[in-house]
XYZ file of C-alpha atoms in Angstrom:
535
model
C 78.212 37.855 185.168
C 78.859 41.610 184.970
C 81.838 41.314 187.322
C 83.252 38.292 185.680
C 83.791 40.803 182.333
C 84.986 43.727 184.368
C 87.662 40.932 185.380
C 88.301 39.557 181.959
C 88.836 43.076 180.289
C 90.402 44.113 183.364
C 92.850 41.272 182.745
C 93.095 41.657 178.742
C 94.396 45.633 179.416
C 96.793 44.349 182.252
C 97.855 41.173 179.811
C 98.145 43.878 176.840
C 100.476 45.980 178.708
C 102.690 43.204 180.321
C 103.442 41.825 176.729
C 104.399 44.884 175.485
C 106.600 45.367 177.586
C 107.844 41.586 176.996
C 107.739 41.889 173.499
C 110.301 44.652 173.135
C 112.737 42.299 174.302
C 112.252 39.450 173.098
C 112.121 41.697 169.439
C 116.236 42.771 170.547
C 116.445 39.060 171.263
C 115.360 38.766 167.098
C 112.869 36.323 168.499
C 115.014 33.824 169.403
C 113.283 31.079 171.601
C 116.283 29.979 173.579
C 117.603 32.809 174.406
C 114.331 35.100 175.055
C 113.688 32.138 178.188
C 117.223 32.667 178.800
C 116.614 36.575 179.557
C 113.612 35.401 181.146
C 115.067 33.655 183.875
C 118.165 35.398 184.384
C 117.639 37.085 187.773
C 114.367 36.381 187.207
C 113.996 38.845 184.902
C 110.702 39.832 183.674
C 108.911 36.925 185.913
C 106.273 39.330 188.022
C 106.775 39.551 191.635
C 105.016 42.536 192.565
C 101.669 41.800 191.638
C 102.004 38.440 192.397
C 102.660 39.411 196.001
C 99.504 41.546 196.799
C 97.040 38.673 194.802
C 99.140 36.135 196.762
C 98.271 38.228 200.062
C 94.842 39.526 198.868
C 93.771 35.911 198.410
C 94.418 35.283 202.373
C 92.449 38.166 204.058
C 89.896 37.400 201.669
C 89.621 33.953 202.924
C 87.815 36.308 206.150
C 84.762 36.970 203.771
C 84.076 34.586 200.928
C 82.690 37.152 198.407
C 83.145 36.895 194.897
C 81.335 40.259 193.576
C 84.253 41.989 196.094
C 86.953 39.904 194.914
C 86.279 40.145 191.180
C 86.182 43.999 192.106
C 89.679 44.490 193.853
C 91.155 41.873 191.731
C 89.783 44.304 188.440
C 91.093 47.272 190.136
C 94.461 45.325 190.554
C 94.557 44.825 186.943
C 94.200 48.327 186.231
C 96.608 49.647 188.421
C 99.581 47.487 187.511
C 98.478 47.803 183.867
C 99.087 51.696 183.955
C 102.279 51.168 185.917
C 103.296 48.798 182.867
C 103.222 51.936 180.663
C 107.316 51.717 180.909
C 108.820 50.573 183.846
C 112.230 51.222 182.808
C 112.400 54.776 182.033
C 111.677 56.764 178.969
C 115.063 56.787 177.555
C 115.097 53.002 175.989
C 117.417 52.800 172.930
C 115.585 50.899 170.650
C 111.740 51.540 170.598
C 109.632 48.280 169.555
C 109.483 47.996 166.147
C 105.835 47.311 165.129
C 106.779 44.928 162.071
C 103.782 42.481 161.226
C 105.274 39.859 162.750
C 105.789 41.973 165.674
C 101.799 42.721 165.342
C 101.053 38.754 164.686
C 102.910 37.775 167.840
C 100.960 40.469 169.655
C 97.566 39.470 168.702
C 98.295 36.145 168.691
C 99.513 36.066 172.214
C 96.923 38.859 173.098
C 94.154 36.448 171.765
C 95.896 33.579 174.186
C 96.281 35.560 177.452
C 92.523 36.428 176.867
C 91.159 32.839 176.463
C 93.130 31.627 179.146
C 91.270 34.027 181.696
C 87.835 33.583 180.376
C 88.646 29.665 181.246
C 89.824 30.506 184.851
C 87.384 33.360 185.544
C 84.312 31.267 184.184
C 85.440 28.665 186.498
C 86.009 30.648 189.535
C 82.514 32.343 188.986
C 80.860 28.731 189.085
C 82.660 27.594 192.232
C 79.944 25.806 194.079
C 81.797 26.596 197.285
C 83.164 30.262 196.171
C 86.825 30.851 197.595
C 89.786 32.401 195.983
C 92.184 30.353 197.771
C 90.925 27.834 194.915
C 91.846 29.101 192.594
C 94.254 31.361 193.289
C 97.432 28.489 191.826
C 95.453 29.154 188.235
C 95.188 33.032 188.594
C 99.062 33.502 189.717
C 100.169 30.804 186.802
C 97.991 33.163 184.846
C 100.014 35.973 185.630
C 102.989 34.664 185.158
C 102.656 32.689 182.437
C 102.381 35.876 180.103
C 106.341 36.298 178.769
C 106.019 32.804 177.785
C 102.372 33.116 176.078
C 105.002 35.379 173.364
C 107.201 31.921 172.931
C 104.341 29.810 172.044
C 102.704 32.633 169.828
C 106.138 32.965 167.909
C 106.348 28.436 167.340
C 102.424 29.110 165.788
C 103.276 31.619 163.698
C 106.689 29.957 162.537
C 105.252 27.962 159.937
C 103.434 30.240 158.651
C 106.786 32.914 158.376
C 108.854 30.244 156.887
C 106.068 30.298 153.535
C 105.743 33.838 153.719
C 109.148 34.418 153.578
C 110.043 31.751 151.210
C 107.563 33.197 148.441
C 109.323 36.757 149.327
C 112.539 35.489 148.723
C 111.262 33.570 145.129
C 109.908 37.082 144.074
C 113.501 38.652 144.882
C 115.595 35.850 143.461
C 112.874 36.353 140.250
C 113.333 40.613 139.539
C 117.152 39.784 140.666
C 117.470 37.613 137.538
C 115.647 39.357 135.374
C 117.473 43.113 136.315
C 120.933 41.044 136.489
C 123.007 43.640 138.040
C 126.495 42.641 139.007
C 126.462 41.710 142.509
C 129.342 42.581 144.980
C 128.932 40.523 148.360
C 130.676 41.929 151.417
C 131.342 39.511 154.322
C 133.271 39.460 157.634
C 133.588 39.116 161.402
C 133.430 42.622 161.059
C 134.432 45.944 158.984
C 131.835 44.491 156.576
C 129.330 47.634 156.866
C 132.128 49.864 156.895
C 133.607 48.445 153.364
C 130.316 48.552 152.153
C 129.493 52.321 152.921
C 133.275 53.513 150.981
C 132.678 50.986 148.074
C 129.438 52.592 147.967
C 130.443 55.875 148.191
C 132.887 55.124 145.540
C 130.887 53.287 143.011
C 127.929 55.569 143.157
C 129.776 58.371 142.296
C 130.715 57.322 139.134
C 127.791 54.664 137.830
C 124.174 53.641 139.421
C 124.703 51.425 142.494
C 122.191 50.060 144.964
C 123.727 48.693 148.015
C 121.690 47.492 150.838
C 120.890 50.193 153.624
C 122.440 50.309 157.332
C 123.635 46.700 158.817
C 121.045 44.837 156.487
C 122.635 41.066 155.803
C 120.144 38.255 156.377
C 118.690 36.904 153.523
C 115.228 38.317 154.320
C 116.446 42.020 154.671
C 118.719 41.654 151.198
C 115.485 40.014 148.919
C 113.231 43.394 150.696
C 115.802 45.524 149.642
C 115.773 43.848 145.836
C 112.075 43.910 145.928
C 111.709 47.794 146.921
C 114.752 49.477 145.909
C 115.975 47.492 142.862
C 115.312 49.440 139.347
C 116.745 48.756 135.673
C 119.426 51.426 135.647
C 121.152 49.786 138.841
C 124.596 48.793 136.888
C 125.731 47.501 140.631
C 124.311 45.677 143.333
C 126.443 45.974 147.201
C 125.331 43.291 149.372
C 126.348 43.210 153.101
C 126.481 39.315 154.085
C 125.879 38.460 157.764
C 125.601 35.081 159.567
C 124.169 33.818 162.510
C 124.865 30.181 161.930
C 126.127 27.865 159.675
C 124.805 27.663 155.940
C 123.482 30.912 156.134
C 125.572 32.680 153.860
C 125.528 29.875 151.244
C 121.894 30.564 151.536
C 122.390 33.860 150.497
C 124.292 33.137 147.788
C 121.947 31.187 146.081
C 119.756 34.142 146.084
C 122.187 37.030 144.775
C 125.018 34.723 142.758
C 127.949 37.241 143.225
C 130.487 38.117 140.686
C 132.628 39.875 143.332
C 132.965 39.040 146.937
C 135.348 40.952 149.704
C 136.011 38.667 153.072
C 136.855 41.510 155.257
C 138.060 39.774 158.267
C 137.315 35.657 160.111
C 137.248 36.904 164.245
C 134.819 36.261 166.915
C 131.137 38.100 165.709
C 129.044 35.373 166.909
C 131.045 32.842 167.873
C 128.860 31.477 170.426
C 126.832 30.075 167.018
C 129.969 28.628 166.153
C 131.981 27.558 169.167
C 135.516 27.612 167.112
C 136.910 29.412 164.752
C 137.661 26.320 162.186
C 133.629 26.350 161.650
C 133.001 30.352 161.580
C 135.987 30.159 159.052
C 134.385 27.456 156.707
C 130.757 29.890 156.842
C 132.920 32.804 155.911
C 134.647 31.227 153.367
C 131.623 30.116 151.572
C 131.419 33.413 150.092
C 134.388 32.731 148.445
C 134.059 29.764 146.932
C 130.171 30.821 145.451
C 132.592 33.974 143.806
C 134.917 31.354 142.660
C 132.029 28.878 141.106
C 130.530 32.404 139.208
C 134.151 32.723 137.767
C 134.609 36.191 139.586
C 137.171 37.898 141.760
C 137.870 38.078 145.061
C 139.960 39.957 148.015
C 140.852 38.620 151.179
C 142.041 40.761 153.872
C 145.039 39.217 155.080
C 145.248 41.085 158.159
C 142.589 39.603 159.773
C 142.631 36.253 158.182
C 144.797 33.427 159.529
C 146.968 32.201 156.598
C 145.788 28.550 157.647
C 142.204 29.500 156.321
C 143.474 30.852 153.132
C 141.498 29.238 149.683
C 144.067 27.729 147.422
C 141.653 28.762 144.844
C 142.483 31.442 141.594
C 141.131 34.908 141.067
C 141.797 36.438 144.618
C 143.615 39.589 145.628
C 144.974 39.757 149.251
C 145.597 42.750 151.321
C 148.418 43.022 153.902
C 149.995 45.259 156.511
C 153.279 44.740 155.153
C 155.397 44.284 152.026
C 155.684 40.832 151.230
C 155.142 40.103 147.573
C 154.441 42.105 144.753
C 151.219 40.314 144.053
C 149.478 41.411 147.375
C 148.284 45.078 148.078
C 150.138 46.476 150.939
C 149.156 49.156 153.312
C 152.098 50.760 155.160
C 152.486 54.067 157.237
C 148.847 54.601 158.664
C 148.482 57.855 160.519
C 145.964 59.448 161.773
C 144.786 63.110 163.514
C 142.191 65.547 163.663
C 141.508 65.442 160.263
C 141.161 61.753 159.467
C 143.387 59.234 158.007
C 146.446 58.876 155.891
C 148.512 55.730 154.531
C 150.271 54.188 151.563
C 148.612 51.399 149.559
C 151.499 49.528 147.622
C 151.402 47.481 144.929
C 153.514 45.944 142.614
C 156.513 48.923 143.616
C 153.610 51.397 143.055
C 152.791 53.797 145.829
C 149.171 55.243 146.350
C 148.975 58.251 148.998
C 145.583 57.620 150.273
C 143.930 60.290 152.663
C 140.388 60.599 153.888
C 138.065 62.421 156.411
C 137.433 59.279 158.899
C 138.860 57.817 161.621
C 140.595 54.732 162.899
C 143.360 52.780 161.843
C 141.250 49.733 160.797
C 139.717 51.765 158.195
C 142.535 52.053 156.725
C 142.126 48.546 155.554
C 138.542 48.936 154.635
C 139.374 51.860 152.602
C 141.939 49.949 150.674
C 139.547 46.487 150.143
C 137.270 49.554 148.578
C 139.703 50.743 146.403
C 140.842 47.640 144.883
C 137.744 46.273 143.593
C 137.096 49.545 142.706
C 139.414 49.403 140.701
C 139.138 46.037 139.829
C 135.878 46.721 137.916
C 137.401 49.405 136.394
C 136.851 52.502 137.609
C 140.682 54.700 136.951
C 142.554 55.319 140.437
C 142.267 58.946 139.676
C 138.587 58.791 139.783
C 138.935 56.753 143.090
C 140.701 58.649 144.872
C 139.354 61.906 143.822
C 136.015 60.649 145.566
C 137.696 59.665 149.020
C 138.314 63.321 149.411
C 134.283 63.422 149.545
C 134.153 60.043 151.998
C 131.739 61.217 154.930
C 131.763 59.500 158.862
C 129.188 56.579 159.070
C 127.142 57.201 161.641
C 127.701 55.711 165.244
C 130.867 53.750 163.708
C 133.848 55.604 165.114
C 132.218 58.803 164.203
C 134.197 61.940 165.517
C 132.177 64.929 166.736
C 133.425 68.569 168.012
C 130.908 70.077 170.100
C 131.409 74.092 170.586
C 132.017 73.494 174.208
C 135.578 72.263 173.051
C 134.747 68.604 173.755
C 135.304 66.085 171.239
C 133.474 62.885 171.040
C 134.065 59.958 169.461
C 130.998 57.979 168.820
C 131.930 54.112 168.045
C 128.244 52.751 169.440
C 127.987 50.343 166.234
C 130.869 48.688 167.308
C 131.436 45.167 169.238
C 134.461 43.259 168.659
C 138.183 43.711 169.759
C 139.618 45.167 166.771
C 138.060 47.938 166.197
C 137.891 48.453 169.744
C 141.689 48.763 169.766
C 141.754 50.774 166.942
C 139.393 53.035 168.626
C 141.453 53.595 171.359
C 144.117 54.331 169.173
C 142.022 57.170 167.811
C 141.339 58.428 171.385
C 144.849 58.464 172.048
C 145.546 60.618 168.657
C 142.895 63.092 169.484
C 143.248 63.871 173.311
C 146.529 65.858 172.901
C 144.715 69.203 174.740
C 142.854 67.014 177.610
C 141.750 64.014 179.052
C 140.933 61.021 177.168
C 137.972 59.475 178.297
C 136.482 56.035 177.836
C 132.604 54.679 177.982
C 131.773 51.410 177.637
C 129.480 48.616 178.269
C 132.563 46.305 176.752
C 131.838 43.866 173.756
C 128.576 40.785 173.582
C 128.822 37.693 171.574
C 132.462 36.575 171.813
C 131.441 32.933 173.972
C 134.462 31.525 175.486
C 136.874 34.495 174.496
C 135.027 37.040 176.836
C 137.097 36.851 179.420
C 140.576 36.649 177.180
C 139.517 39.678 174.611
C 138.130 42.125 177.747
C 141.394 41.339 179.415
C 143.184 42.279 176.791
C 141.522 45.668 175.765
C 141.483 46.810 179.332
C 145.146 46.815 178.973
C 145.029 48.749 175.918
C 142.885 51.346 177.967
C 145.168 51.481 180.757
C 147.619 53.146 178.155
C 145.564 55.791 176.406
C 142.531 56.559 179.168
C 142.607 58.916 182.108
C 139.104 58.236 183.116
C 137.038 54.796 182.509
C 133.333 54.666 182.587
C 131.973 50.585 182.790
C 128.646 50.401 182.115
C 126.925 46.965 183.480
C 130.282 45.900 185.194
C 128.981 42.808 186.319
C 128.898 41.593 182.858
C 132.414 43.012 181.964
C 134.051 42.220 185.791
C 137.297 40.513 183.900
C 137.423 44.006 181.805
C 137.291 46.069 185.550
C 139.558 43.878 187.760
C 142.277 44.071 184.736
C 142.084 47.959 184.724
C 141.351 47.891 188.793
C 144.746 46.022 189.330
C 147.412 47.851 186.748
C 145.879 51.114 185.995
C 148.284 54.642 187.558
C 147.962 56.766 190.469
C 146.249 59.471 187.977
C 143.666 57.010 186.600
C 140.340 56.554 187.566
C 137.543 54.253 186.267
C 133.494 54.554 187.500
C 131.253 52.333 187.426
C 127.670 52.719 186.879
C 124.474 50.726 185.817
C 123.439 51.941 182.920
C 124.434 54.310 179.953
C 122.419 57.260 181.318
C 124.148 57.187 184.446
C 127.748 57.680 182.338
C 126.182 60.688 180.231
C 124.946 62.425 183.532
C 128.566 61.877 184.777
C 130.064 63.738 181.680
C 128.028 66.609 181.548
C 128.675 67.309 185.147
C 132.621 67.047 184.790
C 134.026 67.137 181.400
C 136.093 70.060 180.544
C 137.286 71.935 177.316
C 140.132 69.791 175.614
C 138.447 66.334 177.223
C 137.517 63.127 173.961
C 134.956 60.949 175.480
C 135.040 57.437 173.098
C 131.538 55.780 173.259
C 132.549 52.203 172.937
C 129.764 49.906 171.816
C 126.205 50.715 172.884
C 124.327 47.248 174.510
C 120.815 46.588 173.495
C 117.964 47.342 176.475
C 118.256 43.622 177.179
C 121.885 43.727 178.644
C 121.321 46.994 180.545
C 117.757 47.644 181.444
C 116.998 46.176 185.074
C 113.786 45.673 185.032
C 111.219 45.647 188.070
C 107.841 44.392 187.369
């Protein structure tokens, strides 16, 4: 009996470690069934080979003596062993640390608790073998082993139910204070720029009346009512909400919740579209925005740039924003320049000409500056005001952020980003700032674009080919249209390296960079796209 625990809690501190490990991605995988057994099982990732090998083998030699007090004892030390090695097998330089929420915790002790009863069952019954072998039993304790990454699946369908009340009452409080503070609510929505509109609205709003806005990338419907429920207070006069999807009727589902009087559509692209499979449907969730503004008889602005005309709301109350004079009822923005000290460009309306200037970077934000300065302005704050506070406008963090190290090296840090546009446009920027050096490119490429992968990598490779010297592919294998496109058109006096994983690229640049070199950081992938993992 005393052997059969050392093996049980033997197992539990292997078990504990393994789903640890497990659970951190399957937490970047935001607990997503599907595609967590997807990551699973792609090259076998995160099924166990090397322990399973020396039980597999173990179990044979000890077929020579039949001795279950020395088989319980090798098979504890085992345990141990592999447990410790568990610690991290990919390095100490992981990107994003799990996140110890209390679901996070549930699905831990939950699975924990599973794992656990699941080896008292085989143990007991291997300890009462009337004819002791371990070749019996050895099926159960490799299934046992194995089984562990998927113990985290069936932990997360238990707890589901019990979420799905949690949450709802969480989002009834929220929906409850919203109502009874009633600030006016300004929803933000797009493919993408949506985070960047948000920060210079912000920035803008809050420097003339109390705002609120909703921290970082926070746009589901559970992260907006937590933000209500913590950060909310009576002297809030404005409420920015950043409105993400990840399938259709989400953002309708939002909008139930925060009923907004203003609503900015930013741009309809291809965030996602593996949820949506065409554009016509990604377009309609979008949109929904748009119409919830309309039914709370509020305003609107629609970024024409980045929004087919075909998708266009024949509905009243909307302001659109283009790249070129057309009308006099649609903002314009004309002459965008950029260099080391930001942005410049012309906002026109109605034969009126704005002379807009701020401190960040890109050409896109050009347009997200604009959508910023027309509600704005919209809700009444004077132009003056406005664009007295761009002057102010600081670099979001990780999203096209431009640093100048004292070593003379400039870097352009655009790790928040992950869809063609601003990729381009970051380029752009690379090309504007590497006037004294090489202009160098790191990237892992872009995730969720479904069946346009292969047609958007193509196309931004070309881009590169006419601003980089040097490009860095991380992961190439997932990004091989992106390589072969640069591979097959790119100069004499280009070069691109690949490596396997972001560290590798960093090493690179501190070994060979010079003064007068830009390095662009181009999207940074989660641990689940670039970690190889060995267990």
């Amino acid at each position: 009996m005393f052997f059969m625990i050392c093996l049980i809690l033997s197992f539990a501190f292997f078990s504990y470690k393994r789903l640890l490990i497990s659970l951190l991605f399957f937490q970047q995988e935001r607990y997503k069934n599907i595609n967590f057994l997807k990551f699973i099982f792609h090259k076998l990732q995160l099924i166990d080979k090397n322990l399973t090998c020396v039980v597999f083998l173990y179990s044979i030699l000890s077929i020579a003596k039949k001795s279950y007090v020395i088989d319980a004892s090798v098979l504890s030390i085992l345990f141990i062993l592999f447990g410790i090695m568990q610690l991290n097998p990919f390095a100490n330089n992981n990107k994003n640390k799990l996140d110890m929420t209390y679901k996070t915790k549930i699905i831990l002790g939950l699975s924990s608790l599973i794992s656990i009863s699941f080896s008292v069952f085989i143990f007991y019954n291997m300890y009462n073998l009337e004819n002791y072998c371990l070749c019996n039993v050895i099926g159960y304790l490799l299934l046992l082993i194995q089984i562990l990454p998927f113990i985290l699946i069936i932990s997360n369908l238990i707890f589901h139910p019990l979420e799905m009340i949690a949450k709802y009452k969480y989002v009834k409080d929220a929906k409850k204070k919203l109502n009874q503070l009633n600030p006016i609510v300004i929803a933000i929505t797009g493919s993408f720029g949506k985070t960047s509109t948000k920060n210079i609205l912000f920035h803008i709003l809050s420097s003339v009346v109390p705002t609120l806005t909703t921290e970082r990338s926070i746009n589901t419907l559970l992260g907006i009512s937590k933000v209500i429920k913590k950060n909310l207070k009576k002297h809030h006069k404005y409420f920015i909400v950043e409105v993400g999807t990840s399938g259709p009727g989400k953002i309708q589902t939002i909008c139930n919740l925060i009923k907004p009087k203003f609503g900015i559509l930013t741009a309809i692209g291809f965030a996602h579209f593996e949820n949506f499979k065409n554009q016509d449907a990604l377009a309609k969730e979008k949109l929904s925005l748009i119409h919830s503004v309309e039914k709370n008889n509020g305003f609107s602005i629609i970024n024409k740039c980045q929004v087919e005309e075909k998708f266009i709301p024949n509905i009243k109350n909307i302001s659109f924003l283009s790249n070129k004079i057309v009308n006099d009822d649609d903002f314009s923005v004309i002459n965008i320049m950029q260099n080391i000290n930001g942005i410049s460009f012309d906002l026109v309306y109605q034969n009126n000409i704005h002379k807009i200037s701020a401190p960040i970077f890109g050409t896109h934000q050009a347009y997200n500056i604009s959508m910023a300065i027309i509600m704005a302005n919209k809700i009444g704050i004077p132009m003056d005001t406005i664009l007295a506070t761009l002057a102010s406008l600081k670099q979001v963090e990780h999203r096209l952020e431009v640093k100048k190290h004292s070593d003379g090296i400039t870097v352009i840090d655009d790790g928040f980003n992950s869809n063609m546009d601003g990729f381009l446009s970051a380029l752009d920027t690379l090309k504007a700032l590497a006037v004294d050096g090489r202009a160098i490119l790191i990237t892992p490429g872009m995730v969720d674009l479904g069946n346009k992968h292969k047609e958007q990598h193509i196309q931004v490779a070309l881009k590169a080919i006419d601003v980089c010297d040097i490009v860095i592919a991380v992961v190439p294998d997932r990004i091989k249209d992106f390589v072969d496109t640069f591979k097959q058109n790119m100069k004499h006096n280009q070069q691109i390296i690949l490596v396997d994983s972001f560290k590798e690229a960093l090493m690179w640049t501190s070994q060979n960079t010079k003064k007068g070199d830009v390095i662009l950081y181009e999207n940074d992938l989660p641990d689940v796209f670039e970690t190889k993992i060995k267990i």
